[in-house]
Amino acid sequence: MVVSEFIENAKEIEIDAVAKKGEIVAYAISEHVEFAGVHSGDATMVFPPQKIYFETVRRIKRISRQISKQLNISGPFNMQFLAKDNDIKVIECNLRASRSMPFVSKVLKSNFIELATKVMLGLEVEKPDKYLFDLDYVGVKAPQF
């Protein structure tokens, strides 16, 4: 059994990334529209995030780099965070492609799955250009029941 603190009115934020030998080579940070508590598969997601602090993004990137390095990740991974008033808590880290990885790949026009496959096969990969993360449009993933 896992017992977790319930934090009211917190944002849930995800990072989908690909790392090679612990170094992140591509990433995408998305935010859930609903407050934390809605299962990530049922949540409405926005990428790039529109309503989170710049400092929150900086901390998420720093924490993700540290965890990726310590776990020496090679391949795709997804981390989920809670954020409230710039206080960041890691919910979980999954060493696999997530449901949102195809979504962020489409929005970025950069195939994270192909990149992760090359990493896992030991092939050379190039980091995507920085301009890919400066989008002038927003993608929204919404559940359909």
PDB file of N, CA and C in Angstrom, residues 3 9 20 24 30 34 45 50 53 57 63 67 101 107-108 113 116 121 123 128-129 139-143:
ATOM      1  N   VAL A   3       0.658   5.337   0.747  1.00  0.00           N
ATOM      2  CA  VAL A   3      -0.135   6.419   1.311  1.00  0.00           C
ATOM      3  C   VAL A   3       0.552   7.717   0.936  1.00  0.00           C
ATOM      4  N   ASN A   9      -5.620  21.959  -4.717  1.00  0.00           N
ATOM      5  CA  ASN A   9      -5.368  23.043  -5.669  1.00  0.00           C
ATOM      6  C   ASN A   9      -3.946  23.046  -6.227  1.00  0.00           C
ATOM      7  N   LYS A  20      20.029   9.722 -22.894  1.00  0.00           N
ATOM      8  CA  LYS A  20      21.088   8.815 -23.330  1.00  0.00           C
ATOM      9  C   LYS A  20      22.184   8.848 -22.276  1.00  0.00           C
ATOM     10  N   ILE A  24      19.620  14.081 -20.734  1.00  0.00           N
ATOM     11  CA  ILE A  24      18.384  14.305 -21.487  1.00  0.00           C
ATOM     12  C   ILE A  24      18.725  14.900 -22.844  1.00  0.00           C
ATOM     13  N   SER A  30       4.416  19.337 -20.153  1.00  0.00           N
ATOM     14  CA  SER A  30       2.982  19.582 -20.364  1.00  0.00           C
ATOM     15  C   SER A  30       2.316  19.840 -19.023  1.00  0.00           C
ATOM     16  N   GLU A  34      -6.932  20.323 -15.411  1.00  0.00           N
ATOM     17  CA  GLU A  34      -7.589  20.104 -14.126  1.00  0.00           C
ATOM     18  C   GLU A  34      -6.539  20.126 -13.012  1.00  0.00           C
ATOM     19  N   MET A  45      -4.611  17.822 -21.303  1.00  0.00           N
ATOM     20  CA  MET A  45      -3.231  18.316 -21.213  1.00  0.00           C
ATOM     21  C   MET A  45      -2.994  19.421 -22.224  1.00  0.00           C
ATOM     22  N   GLN A  50       0.861  26.649 -20.375  1.00  0.00           N
ATOM     23  CA  GLN A  50       0.435  28.044 -20.497  1.00  0.00           C
ATOM     24  C   GLN A  50       0.266  28.755 -19.162  1.00  0.00           C
ATOM     25  N   TYR A  53       4.479  28.858 -13.657  1.00  0.00           N
ATOM     26  CA  TYR A  53       5.544  29.838 -13.494  1.00  0.00           C
ATOM     27  C   TYR A  53       6.812  29.396 -14.213  1.00  0.00           C
ATOM     28  N   VAL A  57       9.021  25.701 -14.240  1.00  0.00           N
ATOM     29  CA  VAL A  57       9.607  24.998 -15.391  1.00  0.00           C
ATOM     30  C   VAL A  57      11.096  24.765 -15.153  1.00  0.00           C
ATOM     31  N   ILE A  63      15.257  19.060 -11.755  1.00  0.00           N
ATOM     32  CA  ILE A  63      14.961  17.798 -11.064  1.00  0.00           C
ATOM     33  C   ILE A  63      15.019  16.633 -12.049  1.00  0.00           C
ATOM     34  N   ILE A  67      17.511  13.367 -11.755  1.00  0.00           N
ATOM     35  CA  ILE A  67      17.007  11.993 -11.649  1.00  0.00           C
ATOM     36  C   ILE A  67      17.482  11.162 -12.831  1.00  0.00           C
ATOM     37  N   MET A 101       3.478  10.818 -24.885  1.00  0.00           N
ATOM     38  CA  MET A 101       4.647  10.963 -25.762  1.00  0.00           C
ATOM     39  C   MET A 101       4.258  11.113 -27.236  1.00  0.00           C
ATOM     40  N   VAL A 107       2.937  17.527 -31.608  1.00  0.00           N
ATOM     41  CA  VAL A 107       2.945  18.983 -31.437  1.00  0.00           C
ATOM     42  C   VAL A 107       4.313  19.561 -31.799  1.00  0.00           C
ATOM     43  N   LEU A 108       5.378  18.887 -31.384  1.00  0.00           N
ATOM     44  CA  LEU A 108       6.740  19.364 -31.664  1.00  0.00           C
ATOM     45  C   LEU A 108       7.215  19.049 -33.078  1.00  0.00           C
ATOM     46  N   ILE A 113       9.650   8.787 -30.138  1.00  0.00           N
ATOM     47  CA  ILE A 113       9.735   7.326 -30.154  1.00  0.00           C
ATOM     48  C   ILE A 113      10.908   6.883 -31.029  1.00  0.00           C
ATOM     49  N   ALA A 116      14.076   7.689 -29.114  1.00  0.00           N
ATOM     50  CA  ALA A 116      14.289   6.727 -28.025  1.00  0.00           C
ATOM     51  C   ALA A 116      14.772   5.386 -28.563  1.00  0.00           C
ATOM     52  N   LEU A 121      19.204   1.457 -29.223  1.00  0.00           N
ATOM     53  CA  LEU A 121      20.009   0.633 -30.135  1.00  0.00           C
ATOM     54  C   LEU A 121      21.473   1.068 -30.165  1.00  0.00           C
ATOM     55  N   LEU A 123      22.613   3.902 -31.328  1.00  0.00           N
ATOM     56  CA  LEU A 123      22.913   4.718 -32.504  1.00  0.00           C
ATOM     57  C   LEU A 123      23.136   6.173 -32.095  1.00  0.00           C
ATOM     58  N   PRO A 128      17.411  17.779 -30.584  1.00  0.00           N
ATOM     59  CA  PRO A 128      16.593  18.669 -31.421  1.00  0.00           C
ATOM     60  C   PRO A 128      17.020  20.120 -31.222  1.00  0.00           C
ATOM     61  N   ASP A 129      16.827  20.925 -32.254  1.00  0.00           N
ATOM     62  CA  ASP A 129      17.154  22.343 -32.157  1.00  0.00           C
ATOM     63  C   ASP A 129      16.296  23.005 -31.092  1.00  0.00           C
ATOM     64  N   GLY A 139      -0.841  22.775 -28.333  1.00  0.00           N
ATOM     65  CA  GLY A 139      -1.570  21.530 -28.537  1.00  0.00           C
ATOM     66  C   GLY A 139      -2.368  21.190 -27.285  1.00  0.00           C
ATOM     67  N   VAL A 140      -3.549  20.625 -27.470  1.00  0.00           N
ATOM     68  CA  VAL A 140      -4.393  20.212 -26.348  1.00  0.00           C
ATOM     69  C   VAL A 140      -4.803  18.765 -26.571  1.00  0.00           C
ATOM     70  N   LYS A 141      -4.580  17.925 -25.555  1.00  0.00           N
ATOM     71  CA  LYS A 141      -5.006  16.522 -25.595  1.00  0.00           C
ATOM     72  C   LYS A 141      -6.165  16.376 -24.616  1.00  0.00           C
ATOM     73  N   ALA A 142      -7.306  15.953 -25.137  1.00  0.00           N
ATOM     74  CA  ALA A 142      -8.489  15.811 -24.287  1.00  0.00           C
ATOM     75  C   ALA A 142      -8.999  14.374 -24.358  1.00  0.00           C
ATOM     76  N   PRO A 143      -9.472  13.842 -23.231  1.00  0.00           N
ATOM     77  CA  PRO A 143     -10.012  12.480 -23.250  1.00  0.00           C
ATOM     78  C   PRO A 143     -11.340  12.442 -23.991  1.00  0.00           C
TER      79      PRO A 143
END
